[in-house]
XYZ file of C-alpha atoms in Angstrom:
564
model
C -66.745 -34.222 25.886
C -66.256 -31.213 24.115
C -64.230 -28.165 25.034
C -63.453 -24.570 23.019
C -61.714 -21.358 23.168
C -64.274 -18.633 21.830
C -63.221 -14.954 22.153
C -64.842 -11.888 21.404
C -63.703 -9.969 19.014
C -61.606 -10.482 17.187
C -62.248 -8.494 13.852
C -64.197 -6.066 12.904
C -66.764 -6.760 10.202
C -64.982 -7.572 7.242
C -66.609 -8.716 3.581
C -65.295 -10.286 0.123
C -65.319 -6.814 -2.723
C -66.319 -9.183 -5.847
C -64.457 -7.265 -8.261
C -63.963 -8.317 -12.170
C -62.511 -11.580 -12.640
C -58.705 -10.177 -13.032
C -56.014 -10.264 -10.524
C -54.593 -6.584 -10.669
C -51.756 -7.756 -13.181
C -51.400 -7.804 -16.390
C -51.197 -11.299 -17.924
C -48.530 -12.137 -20.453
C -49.938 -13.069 -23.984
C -51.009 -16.294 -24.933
C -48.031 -17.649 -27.389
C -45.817 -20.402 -27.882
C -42.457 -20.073 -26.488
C -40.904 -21.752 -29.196
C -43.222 -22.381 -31.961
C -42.468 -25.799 -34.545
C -41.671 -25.464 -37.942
C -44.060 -23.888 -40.254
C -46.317 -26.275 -41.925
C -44.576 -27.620 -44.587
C -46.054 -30.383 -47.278
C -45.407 -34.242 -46.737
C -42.742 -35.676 -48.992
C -44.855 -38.090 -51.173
C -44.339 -41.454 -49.549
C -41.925 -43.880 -51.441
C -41.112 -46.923 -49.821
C -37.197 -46.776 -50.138
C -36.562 -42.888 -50.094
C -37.364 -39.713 -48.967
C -37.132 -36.565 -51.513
C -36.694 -34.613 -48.823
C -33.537 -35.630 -46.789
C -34.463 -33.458 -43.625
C -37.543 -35.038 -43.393
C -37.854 -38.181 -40.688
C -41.008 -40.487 -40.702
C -42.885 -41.686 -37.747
C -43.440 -45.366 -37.326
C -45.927 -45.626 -34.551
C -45.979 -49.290 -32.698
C -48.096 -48.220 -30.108
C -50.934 -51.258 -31.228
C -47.845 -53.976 -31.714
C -45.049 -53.397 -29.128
C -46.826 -51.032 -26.724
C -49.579 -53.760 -26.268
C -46.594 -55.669 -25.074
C -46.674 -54.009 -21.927
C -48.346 -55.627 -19.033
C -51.801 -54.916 -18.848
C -52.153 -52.839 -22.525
C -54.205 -55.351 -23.649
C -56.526 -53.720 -26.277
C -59.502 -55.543 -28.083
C -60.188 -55.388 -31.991
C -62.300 -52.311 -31.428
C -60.327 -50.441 -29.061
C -57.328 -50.708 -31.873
C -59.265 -49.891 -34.739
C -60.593 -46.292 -32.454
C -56.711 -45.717 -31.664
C -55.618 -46.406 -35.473
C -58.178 -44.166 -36.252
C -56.306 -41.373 -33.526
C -53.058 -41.895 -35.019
C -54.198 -41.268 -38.372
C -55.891 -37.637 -37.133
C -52.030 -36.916 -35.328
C -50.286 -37.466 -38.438
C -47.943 -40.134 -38.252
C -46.259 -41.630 -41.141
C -46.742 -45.514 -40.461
C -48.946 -47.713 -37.901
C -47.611 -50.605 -37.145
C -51.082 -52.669 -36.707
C -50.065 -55.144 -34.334
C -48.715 -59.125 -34.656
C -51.333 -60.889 -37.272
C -49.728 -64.548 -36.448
C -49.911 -63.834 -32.566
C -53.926 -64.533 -32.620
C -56.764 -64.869 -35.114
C -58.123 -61.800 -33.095
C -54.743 -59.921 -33.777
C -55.268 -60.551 -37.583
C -58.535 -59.183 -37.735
C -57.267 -56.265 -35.698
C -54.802 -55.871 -38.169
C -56.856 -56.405 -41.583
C -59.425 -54.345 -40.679
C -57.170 -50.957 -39.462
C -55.692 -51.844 -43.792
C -59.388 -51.840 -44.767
C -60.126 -48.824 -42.927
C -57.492 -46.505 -41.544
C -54.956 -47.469 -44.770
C -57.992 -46.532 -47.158
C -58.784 -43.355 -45.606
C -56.814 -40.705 -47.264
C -56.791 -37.185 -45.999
C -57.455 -33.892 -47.545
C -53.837 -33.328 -48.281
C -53.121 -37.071 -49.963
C -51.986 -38.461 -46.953
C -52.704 -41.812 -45.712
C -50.833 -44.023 -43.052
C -48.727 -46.832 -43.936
C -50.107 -49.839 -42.476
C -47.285 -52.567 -41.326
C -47.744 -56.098 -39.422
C -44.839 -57.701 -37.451
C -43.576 -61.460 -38.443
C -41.059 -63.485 -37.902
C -38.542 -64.842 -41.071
C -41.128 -68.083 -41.099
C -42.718 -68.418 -44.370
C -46.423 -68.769 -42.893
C -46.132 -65.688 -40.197
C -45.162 -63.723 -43.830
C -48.011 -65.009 -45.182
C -50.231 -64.331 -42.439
C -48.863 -61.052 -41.913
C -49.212 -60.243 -45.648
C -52.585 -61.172 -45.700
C -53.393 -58.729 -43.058
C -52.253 -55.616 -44.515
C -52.888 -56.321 -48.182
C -55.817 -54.279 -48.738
C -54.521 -50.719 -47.141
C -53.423 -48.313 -50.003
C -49.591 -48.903 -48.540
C -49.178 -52.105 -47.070
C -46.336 -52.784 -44.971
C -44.530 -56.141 -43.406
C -42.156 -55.569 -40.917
C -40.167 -58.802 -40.582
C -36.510 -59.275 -38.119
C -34.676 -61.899 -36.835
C -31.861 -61.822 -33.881
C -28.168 -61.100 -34.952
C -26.205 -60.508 -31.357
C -24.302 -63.686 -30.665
C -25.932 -64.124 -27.271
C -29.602 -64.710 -29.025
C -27.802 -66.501 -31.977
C -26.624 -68.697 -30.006
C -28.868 -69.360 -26.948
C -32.373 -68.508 -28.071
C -31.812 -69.462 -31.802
C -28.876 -71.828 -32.171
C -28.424 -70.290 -35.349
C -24.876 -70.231 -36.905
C -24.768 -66.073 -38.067
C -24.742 -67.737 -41.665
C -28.367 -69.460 -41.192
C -29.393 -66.413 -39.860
C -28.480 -64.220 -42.937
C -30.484 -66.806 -44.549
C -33.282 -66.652 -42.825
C -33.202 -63.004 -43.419
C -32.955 -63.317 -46.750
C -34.927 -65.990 -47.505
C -37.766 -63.951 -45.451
C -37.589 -60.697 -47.614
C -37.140 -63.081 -50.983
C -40.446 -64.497 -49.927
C -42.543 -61.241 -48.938
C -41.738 -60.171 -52.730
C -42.738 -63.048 -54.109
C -46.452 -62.361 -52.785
C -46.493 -58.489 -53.757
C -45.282 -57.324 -50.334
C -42.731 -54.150 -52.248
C -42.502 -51.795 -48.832
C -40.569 -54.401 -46.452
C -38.688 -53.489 -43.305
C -36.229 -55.555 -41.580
C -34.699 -55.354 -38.079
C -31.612 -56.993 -36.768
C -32.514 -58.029 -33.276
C -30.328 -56.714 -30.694
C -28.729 -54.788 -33.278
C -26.908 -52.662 -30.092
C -25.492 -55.563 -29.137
C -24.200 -56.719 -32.183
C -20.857 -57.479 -34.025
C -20.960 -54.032 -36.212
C -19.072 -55.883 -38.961
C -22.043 -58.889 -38.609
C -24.592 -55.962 -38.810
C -23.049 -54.511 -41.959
C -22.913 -58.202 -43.645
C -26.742 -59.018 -43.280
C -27.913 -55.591 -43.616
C -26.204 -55.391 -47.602
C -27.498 -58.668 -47.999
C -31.227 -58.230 -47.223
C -31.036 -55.004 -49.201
C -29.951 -57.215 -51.962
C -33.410 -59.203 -51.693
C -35.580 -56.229 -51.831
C -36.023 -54.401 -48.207
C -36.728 -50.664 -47.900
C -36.217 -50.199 -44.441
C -33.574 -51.126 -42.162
C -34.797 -50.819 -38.666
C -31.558 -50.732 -35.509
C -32.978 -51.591 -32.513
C -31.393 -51.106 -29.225
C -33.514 -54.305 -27.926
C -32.873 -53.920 -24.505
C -31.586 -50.090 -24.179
C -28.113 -50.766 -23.393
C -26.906 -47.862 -25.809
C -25.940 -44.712 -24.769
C -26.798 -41.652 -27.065
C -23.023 -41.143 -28.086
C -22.612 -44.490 -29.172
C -26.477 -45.371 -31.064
C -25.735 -42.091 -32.902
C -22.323 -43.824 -33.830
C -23.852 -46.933 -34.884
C -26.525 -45.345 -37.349
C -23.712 -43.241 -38.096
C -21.213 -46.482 -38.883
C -24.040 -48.678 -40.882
C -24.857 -45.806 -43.140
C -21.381 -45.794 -44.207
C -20.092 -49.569 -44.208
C -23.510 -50.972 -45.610
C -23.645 -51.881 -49.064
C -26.604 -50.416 -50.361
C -27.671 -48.221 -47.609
C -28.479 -45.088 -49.765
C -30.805 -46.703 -51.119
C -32.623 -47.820 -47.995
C -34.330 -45.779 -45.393
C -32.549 -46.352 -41.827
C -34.774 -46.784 -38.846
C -34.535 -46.479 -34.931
C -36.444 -48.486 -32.386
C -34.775 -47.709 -29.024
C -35.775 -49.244 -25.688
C -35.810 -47.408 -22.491
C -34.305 -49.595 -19.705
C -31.662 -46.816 -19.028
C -34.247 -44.031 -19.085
C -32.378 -43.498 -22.884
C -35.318 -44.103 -25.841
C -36.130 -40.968 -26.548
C -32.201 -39.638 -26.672
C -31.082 -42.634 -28.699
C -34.047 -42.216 -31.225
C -32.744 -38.646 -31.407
C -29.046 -39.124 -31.581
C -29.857 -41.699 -34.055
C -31.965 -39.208 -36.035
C -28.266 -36.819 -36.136
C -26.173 -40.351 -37.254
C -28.675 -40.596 -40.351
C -31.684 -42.238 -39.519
C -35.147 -41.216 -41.362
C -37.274 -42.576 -39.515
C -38.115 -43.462 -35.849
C -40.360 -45.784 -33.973
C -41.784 -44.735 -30.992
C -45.346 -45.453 -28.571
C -47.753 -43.381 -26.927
C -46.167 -42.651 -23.286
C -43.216 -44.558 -24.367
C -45.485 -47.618 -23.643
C -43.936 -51.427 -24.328
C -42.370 -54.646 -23.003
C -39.857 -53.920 -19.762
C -38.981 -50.221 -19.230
C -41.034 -49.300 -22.623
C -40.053 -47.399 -25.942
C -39.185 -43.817 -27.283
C -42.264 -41.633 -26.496
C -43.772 -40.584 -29.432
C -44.727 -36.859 -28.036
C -41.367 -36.774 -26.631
C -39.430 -36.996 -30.066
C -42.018 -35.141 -32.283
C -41.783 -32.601 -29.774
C -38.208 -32.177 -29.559
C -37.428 -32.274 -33.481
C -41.004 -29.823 -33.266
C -38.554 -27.759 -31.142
C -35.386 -28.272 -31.717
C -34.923 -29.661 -35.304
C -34.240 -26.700 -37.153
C -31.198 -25.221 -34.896
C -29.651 -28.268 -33.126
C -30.950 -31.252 -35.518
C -29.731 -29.979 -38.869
C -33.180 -29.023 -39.886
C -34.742 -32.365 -38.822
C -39.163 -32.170 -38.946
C -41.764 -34.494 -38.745
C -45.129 -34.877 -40.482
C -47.304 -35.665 -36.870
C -48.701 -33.079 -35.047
C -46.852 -32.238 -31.651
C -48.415 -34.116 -28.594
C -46.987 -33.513 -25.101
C -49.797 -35.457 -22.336
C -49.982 -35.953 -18.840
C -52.238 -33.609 -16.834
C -49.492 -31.955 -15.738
C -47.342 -31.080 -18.654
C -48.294 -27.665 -18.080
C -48.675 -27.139 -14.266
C -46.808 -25.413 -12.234
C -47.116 -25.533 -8.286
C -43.909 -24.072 -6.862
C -44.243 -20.842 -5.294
C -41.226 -19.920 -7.391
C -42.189 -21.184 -11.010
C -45.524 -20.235 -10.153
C -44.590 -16.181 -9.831
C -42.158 -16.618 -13.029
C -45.162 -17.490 -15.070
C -47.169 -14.680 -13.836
C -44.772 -12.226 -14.666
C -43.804 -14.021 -18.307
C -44.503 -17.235 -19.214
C -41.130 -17.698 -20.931
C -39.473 -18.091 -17.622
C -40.419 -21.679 -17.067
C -42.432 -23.095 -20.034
C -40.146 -23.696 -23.222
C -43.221 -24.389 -25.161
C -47.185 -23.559 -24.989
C -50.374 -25.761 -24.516
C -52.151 -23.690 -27.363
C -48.689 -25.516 -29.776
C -50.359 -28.262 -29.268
C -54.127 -27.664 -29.251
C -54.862 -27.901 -25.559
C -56.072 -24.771 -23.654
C -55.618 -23.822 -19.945
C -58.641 -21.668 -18.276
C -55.401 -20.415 -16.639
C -53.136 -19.070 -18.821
C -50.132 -19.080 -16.477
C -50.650 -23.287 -15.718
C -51.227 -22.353 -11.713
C -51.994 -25.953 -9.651
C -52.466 -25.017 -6.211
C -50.599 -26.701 -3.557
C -48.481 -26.428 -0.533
C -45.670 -25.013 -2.226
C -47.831 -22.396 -3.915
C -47.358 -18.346 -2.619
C -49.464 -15.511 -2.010
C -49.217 -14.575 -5.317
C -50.334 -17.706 -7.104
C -53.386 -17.713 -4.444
C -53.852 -13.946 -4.874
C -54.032 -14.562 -8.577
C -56.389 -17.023 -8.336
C -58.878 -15.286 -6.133
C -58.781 -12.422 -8.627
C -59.888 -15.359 -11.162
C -62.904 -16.556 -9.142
C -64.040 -12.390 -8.860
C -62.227 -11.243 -5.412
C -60.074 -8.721 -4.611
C -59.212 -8.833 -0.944
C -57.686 -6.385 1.167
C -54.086 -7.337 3.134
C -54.929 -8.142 6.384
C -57.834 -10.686 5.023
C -55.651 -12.074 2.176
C -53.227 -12.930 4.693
C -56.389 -14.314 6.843
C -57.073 -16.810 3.321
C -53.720 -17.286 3.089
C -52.444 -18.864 6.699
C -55.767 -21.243 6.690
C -55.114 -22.092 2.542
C -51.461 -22.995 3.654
C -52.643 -25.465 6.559
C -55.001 -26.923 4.141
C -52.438 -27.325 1.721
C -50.086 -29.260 4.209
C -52.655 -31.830 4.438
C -54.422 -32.393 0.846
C -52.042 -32.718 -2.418
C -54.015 -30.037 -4.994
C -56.274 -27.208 -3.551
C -59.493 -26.926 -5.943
C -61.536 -23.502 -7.215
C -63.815 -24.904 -4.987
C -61.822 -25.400 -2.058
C -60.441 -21.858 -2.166
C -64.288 -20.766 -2.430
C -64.978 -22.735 0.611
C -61.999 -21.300 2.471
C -63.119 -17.178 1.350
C -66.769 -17.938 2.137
C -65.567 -19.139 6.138
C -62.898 -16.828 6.338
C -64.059 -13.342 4.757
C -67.809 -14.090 3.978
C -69.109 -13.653 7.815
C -71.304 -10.979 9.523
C -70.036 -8.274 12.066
C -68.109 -10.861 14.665
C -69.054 -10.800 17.786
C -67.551 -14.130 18.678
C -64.456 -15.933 17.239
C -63.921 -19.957 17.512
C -60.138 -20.011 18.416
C -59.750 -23.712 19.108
C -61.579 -26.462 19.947
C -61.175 -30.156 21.759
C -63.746 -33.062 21.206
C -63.789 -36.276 22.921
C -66.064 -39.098 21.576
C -68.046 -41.413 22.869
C -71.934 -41.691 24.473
C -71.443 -39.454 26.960
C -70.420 -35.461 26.951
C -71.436 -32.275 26.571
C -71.925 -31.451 22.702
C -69.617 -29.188 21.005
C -72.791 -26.943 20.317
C -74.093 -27.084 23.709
C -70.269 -25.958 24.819
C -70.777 -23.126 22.766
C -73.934 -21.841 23.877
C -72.667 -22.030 27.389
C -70.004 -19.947 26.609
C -72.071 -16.951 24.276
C -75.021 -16.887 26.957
C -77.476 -16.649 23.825
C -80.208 -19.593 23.298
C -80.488 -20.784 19.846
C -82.774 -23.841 17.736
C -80.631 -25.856 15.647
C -83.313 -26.333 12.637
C -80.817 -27.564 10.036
C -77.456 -28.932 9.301
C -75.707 -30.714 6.448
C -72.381 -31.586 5.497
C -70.735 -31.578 2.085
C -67.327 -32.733 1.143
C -66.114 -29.934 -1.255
C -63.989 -32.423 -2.917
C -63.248 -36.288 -3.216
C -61.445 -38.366 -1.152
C -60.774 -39.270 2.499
C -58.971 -35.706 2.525
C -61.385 -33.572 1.363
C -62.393 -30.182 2.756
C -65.795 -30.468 4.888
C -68.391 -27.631 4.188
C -70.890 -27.261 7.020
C -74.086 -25.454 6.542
C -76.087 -24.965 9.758
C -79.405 -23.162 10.318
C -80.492 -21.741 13.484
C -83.442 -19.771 15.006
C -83.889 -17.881 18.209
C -84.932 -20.232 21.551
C -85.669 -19.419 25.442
C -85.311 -16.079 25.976
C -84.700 -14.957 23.056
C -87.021 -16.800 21.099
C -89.970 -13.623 20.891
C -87.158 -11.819 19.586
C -86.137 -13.975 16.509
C -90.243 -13.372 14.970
C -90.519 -10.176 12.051
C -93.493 -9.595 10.604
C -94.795 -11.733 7.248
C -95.567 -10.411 4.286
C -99.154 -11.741 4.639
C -100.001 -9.703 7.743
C -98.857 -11.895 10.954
C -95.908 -13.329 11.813
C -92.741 -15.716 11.064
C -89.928 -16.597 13.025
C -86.351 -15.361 11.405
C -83.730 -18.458 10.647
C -80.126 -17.621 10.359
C -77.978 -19.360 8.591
C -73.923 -20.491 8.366
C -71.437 -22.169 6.762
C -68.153 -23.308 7.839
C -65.090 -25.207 5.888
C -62.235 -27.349 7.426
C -60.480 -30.811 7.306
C -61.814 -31.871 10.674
C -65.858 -31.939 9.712
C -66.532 -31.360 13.720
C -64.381 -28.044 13.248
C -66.242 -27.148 10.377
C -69.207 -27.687 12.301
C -68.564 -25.371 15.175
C -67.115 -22.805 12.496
C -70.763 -23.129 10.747
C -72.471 -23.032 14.324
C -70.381 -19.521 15.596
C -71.181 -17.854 12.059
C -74.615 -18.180 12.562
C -74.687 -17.156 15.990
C -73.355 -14.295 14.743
C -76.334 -13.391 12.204
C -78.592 -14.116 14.753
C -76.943 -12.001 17.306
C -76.786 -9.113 15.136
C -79.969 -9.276 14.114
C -81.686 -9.831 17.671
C -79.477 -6.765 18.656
C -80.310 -4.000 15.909
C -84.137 -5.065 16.504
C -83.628 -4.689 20.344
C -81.755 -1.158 19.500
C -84.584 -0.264 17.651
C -87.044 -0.829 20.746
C -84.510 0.537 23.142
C -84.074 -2.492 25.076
C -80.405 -4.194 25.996
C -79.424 -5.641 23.151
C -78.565 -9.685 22.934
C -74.978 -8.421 22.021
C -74.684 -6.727 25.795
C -76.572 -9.776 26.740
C -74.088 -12.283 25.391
C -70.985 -10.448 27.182
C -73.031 -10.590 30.480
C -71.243 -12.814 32.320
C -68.753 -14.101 29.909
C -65.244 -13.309 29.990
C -63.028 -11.460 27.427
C -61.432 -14.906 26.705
C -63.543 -18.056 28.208
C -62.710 -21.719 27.540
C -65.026 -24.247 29.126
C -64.780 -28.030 29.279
């Protein structure tokens, strides 16, 4: 059963101007809020030291702890094509992977060395290439073996030193453990491993004074870099920055070593630790992709280049990094608040600290708009003036009320939805009748919603076509309706014009109509042609000075008629 409200009229004939694709404002332009650093050449890589002391390496574990997190499992390929990626961003050291974790982890690992660590760039540079092992002699080996042949090989070795994983996961005395370490790093040199890195295990846990012991000592054997980890994030900023702060001055040695962050994020804290570590001293700081890892994840490598990108120079003490800037997620730069959105129209300074272009990424619109149920008039006036219209008030406002109904029921409004939305609301011929609301009741038997309608206009019509389109995906997309109609009963002599090849053809009128409800659509498709049709069958009638199907529809039919 089917029931509807059509009145007549509502409007007068109204139509879409297609003006030049601008939105009647002036557009702030393109530039980055707050631009990095210039450009500045890469201090020549020495394993131990860094000529220049602002400068703080990258140490990207994406490939070795990142694939710790469930479900990152890469294959041999997949980590050669993301070596490959972190090479193009810049970063100062890959760390390959695990070489003793799986025969296919070692030939992961040897063949990023023969490949990624042998490519050397334009300007010299060429990623460090490190493997993980534990202070056993045969993970060295195997971890040595794996990164051999890259131009600068790296093994990246560590043992626990907190007394709860001394003495419940190792049941190690702290002296066997300083052993170990030692032992470990003694060994590495003794096959040609000279760039070695050692990390203290649940350093943030750790007896400082403990810390200070093995650290002097390993230096003693021949490591380069000291890596702190906060193993399981339990650091806050003040006190990490404290720690690096503490080593660098109570280590024996230290000066001559570089000092390293790797900072967990189980209190949301990675990427402020590896910063706050970066102000206590450290030179270098190990980070993933999207913070990726085991538990909560890691530092997020976009994140801190970013921020020293940013804010080295005035809050950091002139801190900068060698890798390009990288901020992702699709919506890094989107903005679908009413209130952010009109900021960024008027200057794009008001909510964006930075700009896509800083990082090579481009928006077709330059002010970030996403278009959603929080989004205002201007945001949707704006973007109509992007797809070519310019719409007067009183049918902006017609756009708008439908585009904020829509909104209330689908997450992100598409180009294409706000097409849809001007084509049914503005895109129609002189209206003689309006669909105001409409009831349907399913089910075998009834009177069709199309029938209802005809019932109601007193005109005959043909339905000759009709599809449906979904403008979008997903169970909440917005329904397009195309229908196509022709004259029928009385009206049918009417509909035929003359064809170009002397005799005649019968006229077909066509409409579309867009909502969430594909039966509303429908009807919405079904009045607009009625509308064409009437209008035509009318002026033609006018022309032969008989009543014209307009008069003929209102015959009979109230100003207002609803039938059931």
């Amino acid at each position: 059963m089917a029931s509807c409200i059509v009145r007549q009229p509502l409007l007068a004939g109204c139509r879409a101007t297609a003006g030049p694709r601008s939105s009647g404002r002036r557009m702030q332009p393109v530039r980055a809020t707050a631009a990095p650093q210039q450009q500045r050449a890469r201090p020549e890589y020495v394993p131990n030291r860094i000529d220049d002391p602002d400068y703080v390496r990258i140490f990207d574990t994406t490939l070795r702890d990142g694939e710790q997190s469930p479900g990152a499992t890469l294959t041999s390929k997949e980590k050669l094509e993301i070596a490959k990626k972190l090479s193009q961003l810049g970063v100062d050291i890959i760390e390959a992977g695990f070489p003793i974790a799986s025969p296919d982890d070692f030939e992961a690992v040897r063949a990023i060395a023969m490949d990624v660590g042998n490519a050397v760039h334009d300007d010299g540079y060429v990623p460090v290439i490190c493997g993980l092992s534990r202070t056993r002699e045969k993970d060295l080996e195997t971890a040595w073996e794996a990164v051999r042949h890259a131009k600068l090989p790296r093994v990246h070795t560590f043992i626990a030193t907190s007394e709860i994983h001394m003495k419940y996961k190792l049941r190690m005395s702290p002296d066997q453990v300083i052993e170990n370490a030692v032992n470990a790093v003694k060994h590495l040199r003794s096959l040609g491993c000279s760039d070695i890195e050692f990390s203290p295990e649940d350093a943030g846990r750790s007896e400082p004074a403990f810390l200070y012991e093995i650290l002097a000592e390993v230096i003693k054997a021949g490591a380069t870099t000291l890596n702190i980890p906060d193993t399981t994030g339990w650091t806050l900023p003040h006190e990490f920055q404290s720690l690096i702060s503490k080593i660098k001055a109570n280590t024996p040695g230290a000066e001559g070593v570089i000092i390293s962050t790797h900072c967990q994020n189980d209190l949301g804290l990675s990427t402020a630790n590896s910063l706050a570590g970066a102000m206590g001293g450290a030179r270098q700081i190990e980070c993933t992709i999207n913070g990726i890892g085991e538990r909560a994840g890691n530092a997020s490598l976009e994140e801190v280049v970013m921020a020293i990108a940013l804010r080295g120079k005035d809050q950091m003490g002139g801190l900068w990094t060698g890798a390009r800037p990288a901020i992702v997620g699709a919506n890094a730069f989107a903005h679908e608040s009413g209130i952010h959105q009109d900021g960024m129209l008027k200057n794009r300074d008001t909510y964006e600290i930075m700009s896509p272009e800083t990082i090579g990424l481009q928006r077709v619109d330059a002010a970030g708009i996403v278009l959603g149920k929080h989004s205002g008039r201007n945001a949707l006036n704006t973007r109509l003036g992007q797809l070519g219209f310019q719409l007067p008030e009183d049918q902006l406002n017609d756009v708008f009320r439908r585009f904020k109904n829509l909104a209330d029921r689908k997450k992100n409004i598409s180009d294409e939805d706000v097409l849809a939305l001007v084509n049914d609301e503005v895109h129609q011929p002189t209206v003689v009748w309006v669909l105001e609301g409409l009831q349907v009741v399913c089910g075998s038997m009834g009177l069709p919603t199309a029938t209802a309608i005809d019932s109601l206009v007193r005109v005959q019509a043909e339905l000759v076509d009709y599809s449906v389109n979904s403008v979008t995906e997903g169970i909440e997309a917005l329904a397009n309706t195309r229908v196509v109609i022709r004259p029928a009963g009385k009206q049918a002599d009417e509909g035929y014009v003359a064809s170009y090849k002397g005799g005649r053809t019968q006229r077909s009128f066509s409409g579309s109509g867009a909502d969430e409800d594909i039966v509303v659509s429908s009807a919405r498709a079904y009045v607009s042609a009625l509308n064409k049709m009437i209008g035509f069958i009318s002026a033609k009638a006018a022309a032969n000075g008989a009543t014209s199907a307009a008069e003929a529809s209102q015959d009979g039919a109230a100003e207002e008629a609803v039938a059931a």
